PDB file of C-alpha atoms and ligand atoms in Angstrom:
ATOM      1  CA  UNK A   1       0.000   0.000   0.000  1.00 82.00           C
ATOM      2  CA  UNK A   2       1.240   3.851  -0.736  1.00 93.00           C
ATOM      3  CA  UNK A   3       0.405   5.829   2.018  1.00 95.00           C
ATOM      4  CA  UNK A   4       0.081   9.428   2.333  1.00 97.00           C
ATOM      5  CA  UNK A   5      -0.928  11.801   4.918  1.00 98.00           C
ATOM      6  CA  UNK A   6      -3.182  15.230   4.364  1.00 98.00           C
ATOM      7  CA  UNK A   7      -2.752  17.960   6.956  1.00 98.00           C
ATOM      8  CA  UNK A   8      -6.751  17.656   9.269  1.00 98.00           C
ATOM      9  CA  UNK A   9      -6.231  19.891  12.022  1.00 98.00           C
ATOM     10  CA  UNK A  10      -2.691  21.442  12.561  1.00 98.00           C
ATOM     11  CA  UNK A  11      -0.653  21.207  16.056  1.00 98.00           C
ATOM     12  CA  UNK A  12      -1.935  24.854  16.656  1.00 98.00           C
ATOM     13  CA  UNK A  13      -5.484  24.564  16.341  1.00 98.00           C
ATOM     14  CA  UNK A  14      -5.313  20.750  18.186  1.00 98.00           C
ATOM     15  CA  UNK A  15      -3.694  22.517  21.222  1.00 98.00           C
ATOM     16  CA  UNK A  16      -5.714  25.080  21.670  1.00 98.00           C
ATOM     17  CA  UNK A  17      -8.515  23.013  21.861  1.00 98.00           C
ATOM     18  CA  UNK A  18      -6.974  20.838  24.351  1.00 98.00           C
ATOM     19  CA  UNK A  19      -6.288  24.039  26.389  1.00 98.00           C
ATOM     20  CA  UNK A  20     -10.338  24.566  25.997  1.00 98.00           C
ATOM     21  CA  UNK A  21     -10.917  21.172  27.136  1.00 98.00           C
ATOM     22  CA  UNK A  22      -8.592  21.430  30.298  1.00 98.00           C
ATOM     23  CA  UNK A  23     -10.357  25.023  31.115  1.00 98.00           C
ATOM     24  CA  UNK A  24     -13.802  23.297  30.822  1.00 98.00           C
ATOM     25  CA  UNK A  25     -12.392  20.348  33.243  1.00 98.00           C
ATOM     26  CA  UNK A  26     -10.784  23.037  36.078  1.00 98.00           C
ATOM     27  CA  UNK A  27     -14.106  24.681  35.913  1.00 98.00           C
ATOM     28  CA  UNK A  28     -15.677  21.235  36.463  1.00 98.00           C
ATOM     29  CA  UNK A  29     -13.728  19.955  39.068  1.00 98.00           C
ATOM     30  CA  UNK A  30     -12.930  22.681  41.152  1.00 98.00           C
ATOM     31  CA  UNK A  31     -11.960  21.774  44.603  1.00 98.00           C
ATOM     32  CA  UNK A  32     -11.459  18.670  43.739  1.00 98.00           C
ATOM     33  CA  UNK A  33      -9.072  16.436  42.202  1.00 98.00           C
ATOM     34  CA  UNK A  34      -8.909  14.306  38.930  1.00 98.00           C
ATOM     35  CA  UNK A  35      -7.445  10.777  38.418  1.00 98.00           C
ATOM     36  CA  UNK A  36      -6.358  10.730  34.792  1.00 98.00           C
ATOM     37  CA  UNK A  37      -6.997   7.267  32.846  1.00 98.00           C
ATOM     38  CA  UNK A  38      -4.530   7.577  29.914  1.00 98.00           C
ATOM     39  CA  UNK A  39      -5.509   4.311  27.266  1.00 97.00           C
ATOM     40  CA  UNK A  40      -2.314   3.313  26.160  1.00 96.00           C
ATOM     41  CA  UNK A  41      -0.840   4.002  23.213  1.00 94.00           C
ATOM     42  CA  UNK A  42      -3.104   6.454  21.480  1.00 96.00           C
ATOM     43  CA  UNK A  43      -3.857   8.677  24.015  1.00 98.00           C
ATOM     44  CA  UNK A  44      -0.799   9.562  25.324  1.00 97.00           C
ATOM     45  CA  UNK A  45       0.042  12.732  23.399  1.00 98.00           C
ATOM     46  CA  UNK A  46      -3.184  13.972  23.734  1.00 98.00           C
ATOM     47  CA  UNK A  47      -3.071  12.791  27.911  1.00 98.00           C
ATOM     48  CA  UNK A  48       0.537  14.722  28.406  1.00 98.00           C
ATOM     49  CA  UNK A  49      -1.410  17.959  26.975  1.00 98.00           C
ATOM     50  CA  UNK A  50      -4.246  17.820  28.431  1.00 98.00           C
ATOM     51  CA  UNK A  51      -2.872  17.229  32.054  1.00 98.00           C
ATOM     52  CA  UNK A  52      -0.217  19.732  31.552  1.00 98.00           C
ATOM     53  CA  UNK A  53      -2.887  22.591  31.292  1.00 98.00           C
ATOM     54  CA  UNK A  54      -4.982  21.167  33.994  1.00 98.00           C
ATOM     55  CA  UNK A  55      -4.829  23.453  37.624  1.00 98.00           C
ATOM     56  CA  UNK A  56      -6.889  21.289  39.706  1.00 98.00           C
ATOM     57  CA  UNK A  57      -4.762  18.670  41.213  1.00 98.00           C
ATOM     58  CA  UNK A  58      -3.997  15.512  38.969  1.00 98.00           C
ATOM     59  CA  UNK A  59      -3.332  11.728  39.531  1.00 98.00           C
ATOM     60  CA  UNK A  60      -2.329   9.491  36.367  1.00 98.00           C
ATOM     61  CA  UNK A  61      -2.579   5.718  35.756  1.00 98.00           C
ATOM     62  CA  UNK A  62      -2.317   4.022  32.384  1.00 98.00           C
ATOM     63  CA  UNK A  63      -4.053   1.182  30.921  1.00 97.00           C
ATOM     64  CA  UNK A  64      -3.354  -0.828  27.564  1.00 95.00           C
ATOM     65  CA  UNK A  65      -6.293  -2.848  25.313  1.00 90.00           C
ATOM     66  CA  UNK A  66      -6.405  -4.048  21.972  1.00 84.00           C
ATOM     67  CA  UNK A  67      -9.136  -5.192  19.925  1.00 76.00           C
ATOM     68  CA  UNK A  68      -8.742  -7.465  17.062  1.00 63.00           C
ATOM     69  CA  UNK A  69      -9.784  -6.695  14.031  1.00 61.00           C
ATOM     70  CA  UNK A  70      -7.819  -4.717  10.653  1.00 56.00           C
ATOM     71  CA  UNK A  71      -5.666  -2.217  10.888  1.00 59.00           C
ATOM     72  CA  UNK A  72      -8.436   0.451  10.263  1.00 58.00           C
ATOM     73  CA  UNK A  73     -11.139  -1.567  12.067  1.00 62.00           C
ATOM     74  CA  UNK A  74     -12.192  -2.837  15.622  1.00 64.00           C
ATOM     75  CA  UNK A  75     -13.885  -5.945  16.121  1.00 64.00           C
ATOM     76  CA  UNK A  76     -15.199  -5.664  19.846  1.00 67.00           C
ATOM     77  CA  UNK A  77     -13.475  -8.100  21.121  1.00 72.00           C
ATOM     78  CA  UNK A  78     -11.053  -6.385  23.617  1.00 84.00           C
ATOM     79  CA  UNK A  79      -8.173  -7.750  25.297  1.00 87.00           C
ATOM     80  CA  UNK A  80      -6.705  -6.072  28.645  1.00 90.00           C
ATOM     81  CA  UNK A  81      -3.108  -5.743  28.031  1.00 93.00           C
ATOM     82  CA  UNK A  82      -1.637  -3.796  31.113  1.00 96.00           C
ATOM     83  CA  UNK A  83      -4.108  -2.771  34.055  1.00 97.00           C
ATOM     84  CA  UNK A  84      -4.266  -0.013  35.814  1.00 98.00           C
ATOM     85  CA  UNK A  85      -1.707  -0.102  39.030  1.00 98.00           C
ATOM     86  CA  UNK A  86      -4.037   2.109  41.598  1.00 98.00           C
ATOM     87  CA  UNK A  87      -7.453   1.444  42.488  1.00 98.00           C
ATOM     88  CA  UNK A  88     -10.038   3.712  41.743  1.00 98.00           C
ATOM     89  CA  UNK A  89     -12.804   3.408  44.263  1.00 98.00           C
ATOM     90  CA  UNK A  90     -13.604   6.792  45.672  1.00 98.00           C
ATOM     91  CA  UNK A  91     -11.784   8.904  42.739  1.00 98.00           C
ATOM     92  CA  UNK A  92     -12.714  11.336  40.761  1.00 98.00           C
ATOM     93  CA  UNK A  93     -11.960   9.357  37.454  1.00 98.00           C
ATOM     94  CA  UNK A  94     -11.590  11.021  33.907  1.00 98.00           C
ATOM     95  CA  UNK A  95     -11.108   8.296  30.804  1.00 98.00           C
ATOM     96  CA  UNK A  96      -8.780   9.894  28.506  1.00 98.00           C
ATOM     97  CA  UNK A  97      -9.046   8.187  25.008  1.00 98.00           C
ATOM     98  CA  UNK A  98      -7.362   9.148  21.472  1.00 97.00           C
ATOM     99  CA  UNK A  99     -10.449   9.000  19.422  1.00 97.00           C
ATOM    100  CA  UNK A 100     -13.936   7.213  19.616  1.00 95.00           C
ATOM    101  CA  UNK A 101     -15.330   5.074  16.001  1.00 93.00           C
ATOM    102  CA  UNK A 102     -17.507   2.458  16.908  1.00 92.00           C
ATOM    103  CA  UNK A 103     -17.813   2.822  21.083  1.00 93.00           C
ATOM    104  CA  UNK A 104     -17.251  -0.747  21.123  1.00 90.00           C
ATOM    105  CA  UNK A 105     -13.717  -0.715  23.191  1.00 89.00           C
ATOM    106  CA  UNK A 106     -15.126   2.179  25.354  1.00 92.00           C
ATOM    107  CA  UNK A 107     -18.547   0.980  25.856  1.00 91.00           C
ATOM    108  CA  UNK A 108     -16.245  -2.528  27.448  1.00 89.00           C
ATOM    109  CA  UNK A 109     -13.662  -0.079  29.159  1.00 93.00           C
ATOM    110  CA  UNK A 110     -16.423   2.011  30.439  1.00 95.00           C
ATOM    111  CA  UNK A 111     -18.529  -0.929  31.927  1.00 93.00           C
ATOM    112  CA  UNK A 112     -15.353  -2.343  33.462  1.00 93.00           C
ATOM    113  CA  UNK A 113     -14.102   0.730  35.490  1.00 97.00           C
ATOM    114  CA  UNK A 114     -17.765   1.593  36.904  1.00 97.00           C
ATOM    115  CA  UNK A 115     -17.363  -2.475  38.452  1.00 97.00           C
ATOM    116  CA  UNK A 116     -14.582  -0.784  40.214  1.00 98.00           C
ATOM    117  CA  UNK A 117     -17.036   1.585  42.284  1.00 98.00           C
ATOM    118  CA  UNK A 118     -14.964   4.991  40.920  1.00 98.00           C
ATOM    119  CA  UNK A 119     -16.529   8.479  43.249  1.00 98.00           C
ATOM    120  CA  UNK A 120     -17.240   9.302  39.106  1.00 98.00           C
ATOM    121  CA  UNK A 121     -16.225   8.291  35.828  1.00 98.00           C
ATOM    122  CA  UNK A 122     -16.231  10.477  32.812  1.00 98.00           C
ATOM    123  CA  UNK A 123     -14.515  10.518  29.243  1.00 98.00           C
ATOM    124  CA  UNK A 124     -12.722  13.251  27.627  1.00 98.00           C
ATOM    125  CA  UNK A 125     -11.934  11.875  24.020  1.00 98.00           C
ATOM    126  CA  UNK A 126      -9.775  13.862  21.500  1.00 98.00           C
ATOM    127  CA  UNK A 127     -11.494  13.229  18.275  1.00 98.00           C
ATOM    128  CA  UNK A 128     -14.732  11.535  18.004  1.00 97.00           C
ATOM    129  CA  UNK A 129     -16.416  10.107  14.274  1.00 96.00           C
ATOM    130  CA  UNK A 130     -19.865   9.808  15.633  1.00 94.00           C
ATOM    131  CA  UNK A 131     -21.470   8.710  12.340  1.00 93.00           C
ATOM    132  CA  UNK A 132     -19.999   5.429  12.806  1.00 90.00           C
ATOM    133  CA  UNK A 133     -21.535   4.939  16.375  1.00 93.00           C
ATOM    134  CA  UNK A 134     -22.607   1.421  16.823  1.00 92.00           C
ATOM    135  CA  UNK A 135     -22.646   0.620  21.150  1.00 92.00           C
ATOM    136  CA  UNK A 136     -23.609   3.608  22.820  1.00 92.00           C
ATOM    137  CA  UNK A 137     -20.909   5.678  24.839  1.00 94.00           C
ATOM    138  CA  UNK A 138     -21.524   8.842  26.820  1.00 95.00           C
ATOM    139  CA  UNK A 139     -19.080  11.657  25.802  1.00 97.00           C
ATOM    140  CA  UNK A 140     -18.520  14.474  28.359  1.00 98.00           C
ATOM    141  CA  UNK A 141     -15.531  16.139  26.528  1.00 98.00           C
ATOM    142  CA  UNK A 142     -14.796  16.000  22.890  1.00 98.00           C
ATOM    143  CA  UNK A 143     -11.752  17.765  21.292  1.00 98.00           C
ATOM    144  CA  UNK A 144     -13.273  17.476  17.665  1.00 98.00           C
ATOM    145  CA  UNK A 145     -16.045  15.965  15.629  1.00 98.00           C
ATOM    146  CA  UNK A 146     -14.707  14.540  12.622  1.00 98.00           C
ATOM    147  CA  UNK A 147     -16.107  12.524   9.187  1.00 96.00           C
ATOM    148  CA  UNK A 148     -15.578   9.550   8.652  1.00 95.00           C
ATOM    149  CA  UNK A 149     -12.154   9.149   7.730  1.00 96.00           C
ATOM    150  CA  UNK A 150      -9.162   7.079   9.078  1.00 96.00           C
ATOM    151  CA  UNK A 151      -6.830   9.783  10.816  1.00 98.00           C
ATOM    152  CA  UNK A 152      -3.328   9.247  11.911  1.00 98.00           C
ATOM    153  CA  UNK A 153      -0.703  11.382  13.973  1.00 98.00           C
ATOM    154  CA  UNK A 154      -0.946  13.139  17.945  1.00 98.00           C
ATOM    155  CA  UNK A 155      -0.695   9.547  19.353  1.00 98.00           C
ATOM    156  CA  UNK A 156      -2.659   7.936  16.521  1.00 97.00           C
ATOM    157  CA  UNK A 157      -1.431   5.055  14.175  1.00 96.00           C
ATOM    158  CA  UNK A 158      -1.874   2.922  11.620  1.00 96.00           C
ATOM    159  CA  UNK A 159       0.340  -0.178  11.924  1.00 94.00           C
ATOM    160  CA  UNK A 160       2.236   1.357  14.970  1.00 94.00           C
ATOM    161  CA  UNK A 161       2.808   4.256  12.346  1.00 97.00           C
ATOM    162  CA  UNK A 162       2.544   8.407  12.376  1.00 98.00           C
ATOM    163  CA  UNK A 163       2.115   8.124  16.195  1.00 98.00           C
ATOM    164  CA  UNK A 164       4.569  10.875  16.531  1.00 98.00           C
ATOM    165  CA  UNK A 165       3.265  13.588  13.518  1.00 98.00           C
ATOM    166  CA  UNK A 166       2.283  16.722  15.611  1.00 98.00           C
ATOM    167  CA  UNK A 167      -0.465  17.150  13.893  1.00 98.00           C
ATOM    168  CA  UNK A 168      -3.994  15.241  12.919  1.00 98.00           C
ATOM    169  CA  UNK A 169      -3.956  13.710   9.216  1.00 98.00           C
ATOM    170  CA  UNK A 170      -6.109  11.409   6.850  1.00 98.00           C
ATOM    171  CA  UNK A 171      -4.419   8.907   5.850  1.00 97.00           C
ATOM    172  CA  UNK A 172      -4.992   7.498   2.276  1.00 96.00           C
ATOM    173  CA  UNK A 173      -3.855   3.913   1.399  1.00 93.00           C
ATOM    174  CA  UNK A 174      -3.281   3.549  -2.190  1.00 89.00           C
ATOM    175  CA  UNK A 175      -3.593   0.059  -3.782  1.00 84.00           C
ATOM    176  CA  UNK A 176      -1.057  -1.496  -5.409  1.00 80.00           C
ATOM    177  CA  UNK A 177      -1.480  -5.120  -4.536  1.00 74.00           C
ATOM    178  CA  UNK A 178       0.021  -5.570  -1.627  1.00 62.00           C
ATOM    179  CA  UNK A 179      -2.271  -7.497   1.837  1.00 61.00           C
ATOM    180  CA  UNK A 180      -2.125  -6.494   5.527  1.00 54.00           C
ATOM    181  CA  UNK A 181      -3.592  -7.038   8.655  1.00 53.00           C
ATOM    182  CA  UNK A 182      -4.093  -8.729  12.136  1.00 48.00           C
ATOM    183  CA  UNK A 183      -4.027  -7.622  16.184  1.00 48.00           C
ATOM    184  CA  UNK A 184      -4.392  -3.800  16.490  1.00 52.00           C
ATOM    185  CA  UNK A 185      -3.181  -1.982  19.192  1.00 51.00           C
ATOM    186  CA  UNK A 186      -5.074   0.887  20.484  1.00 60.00           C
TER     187      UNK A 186
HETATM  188  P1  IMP B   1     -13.805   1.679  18.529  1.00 58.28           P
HETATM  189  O1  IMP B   1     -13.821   0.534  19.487  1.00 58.28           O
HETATM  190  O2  IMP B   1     -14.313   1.300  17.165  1.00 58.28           O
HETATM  191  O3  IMP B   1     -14.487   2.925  19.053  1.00 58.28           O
HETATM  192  O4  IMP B   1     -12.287   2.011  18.230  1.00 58.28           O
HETATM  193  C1  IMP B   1     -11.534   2.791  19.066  1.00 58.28           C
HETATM  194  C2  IMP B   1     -10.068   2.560  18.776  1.00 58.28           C
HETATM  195  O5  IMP B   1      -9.846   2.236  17.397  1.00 58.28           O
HETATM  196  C3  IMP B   1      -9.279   3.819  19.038  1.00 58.28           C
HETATM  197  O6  IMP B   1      -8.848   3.912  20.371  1.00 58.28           O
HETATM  198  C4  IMP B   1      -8.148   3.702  18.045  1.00 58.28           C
HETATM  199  O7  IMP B   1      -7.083   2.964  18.582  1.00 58.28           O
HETATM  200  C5  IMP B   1      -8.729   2.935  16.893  1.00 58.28           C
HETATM  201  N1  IMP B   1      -9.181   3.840  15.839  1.00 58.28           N
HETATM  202  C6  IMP B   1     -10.438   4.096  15.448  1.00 58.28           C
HETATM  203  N2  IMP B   1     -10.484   4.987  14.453  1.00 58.28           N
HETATM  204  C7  IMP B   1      -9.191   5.311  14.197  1.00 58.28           C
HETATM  205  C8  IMP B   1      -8.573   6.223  13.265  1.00 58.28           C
HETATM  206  O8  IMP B   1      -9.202   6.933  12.459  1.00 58.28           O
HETATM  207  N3  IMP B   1      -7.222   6.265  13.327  1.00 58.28           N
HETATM  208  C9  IMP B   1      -6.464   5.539  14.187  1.00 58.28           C
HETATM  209  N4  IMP B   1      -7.000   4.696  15.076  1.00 58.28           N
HETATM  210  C10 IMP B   1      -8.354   4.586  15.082  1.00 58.28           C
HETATM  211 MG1   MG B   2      -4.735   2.437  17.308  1.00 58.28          MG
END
């Protein structure tokens, strides 16, 4: 496959609506604290922003899934990778995630933190393509609405790929014969 990335939103506009998002959050949560729930690897870019601009104080644990499927697909069935090291009964708990497409790996992750008895659980996603919705997932903070189209770079990959472009893109795969696929990584 040729691949080749188009400019979506630049690092600019991206961080100033993180900065929006973390103003929204201090406003939310004042007098309080937040425990951070960075899902490993997409999120962390957008996670290291994001808690950087927070001013109410901030706890962090990380957590790791995959879901089989394509490399532009999930499947729904998720796999726990690395768990989270802290409990979370009692916290204030934020779920920081990269970018929502079906709600099938949230709508699991989701169901599987509010076992653990959190003081509250919300999710603050960075990009979100609601038109391909298919289990229903509550958003309380979304960076940006976006079409349907698979989007690479600020944490996001294809193939372990782009992770590290400082900006959103499109990616376009070009035919030319070639086959891939197997385990994604989130
Ligand atoms: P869902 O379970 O279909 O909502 O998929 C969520 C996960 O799929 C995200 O955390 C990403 O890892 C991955 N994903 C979905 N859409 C994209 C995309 O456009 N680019 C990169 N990864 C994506
Ligand atoms: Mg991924």
């Amino acid at each position: 496959m040729k691949e080749t990335v188009r400019i979506l939103l630049s690092e600019s506009k991206t961080e100033e609506r993180i900065a929006q998002l973390a103003a929204q959050i201090d406003r939310d949560y004042a007098g309080r604290s937040v425990h951070l729930i960075c899902i490993l690897k997409g999120s962390i870019f957008f996670t290291c922003a994001l808690a950087k601009r927070i001013t109410v104080p901030v706890t962090m644990d990380f957590m790791s899934v995959s879901s089989y499927g394509s490399g532009t697909s999930s499947s729904g069935v998720v796999r726990l990778i690395k768990d989270l090291d802290e409990p979370i009964e009692g916290k204030d708990v934020i779920v920081i995630e990269d970018i929502i497409d079906s709600g099938r790996t949230l709508s699991y992750l989701l169901q599987n933190l509010q076992d653990r008895k959190p003081a509250s659980l919300r999710l603050c996603t960075l990009l979100d393509k609601p038109e391909r919705r298919v289990a229903e997932v509550k958003v309380d903070y979304t960076g940006f609405a976006i079409p349907d189209e698979f989007v690479v770079g600020y944490g996001l990959d294809y193939a372990q790929k782009y992770r590290n472009l400082p900006f959103i893109g499109v990616l376009s795969l070009e035919d030319d014969g070639a086959q891939e696929g197997g385990d994604s990584q989130q």
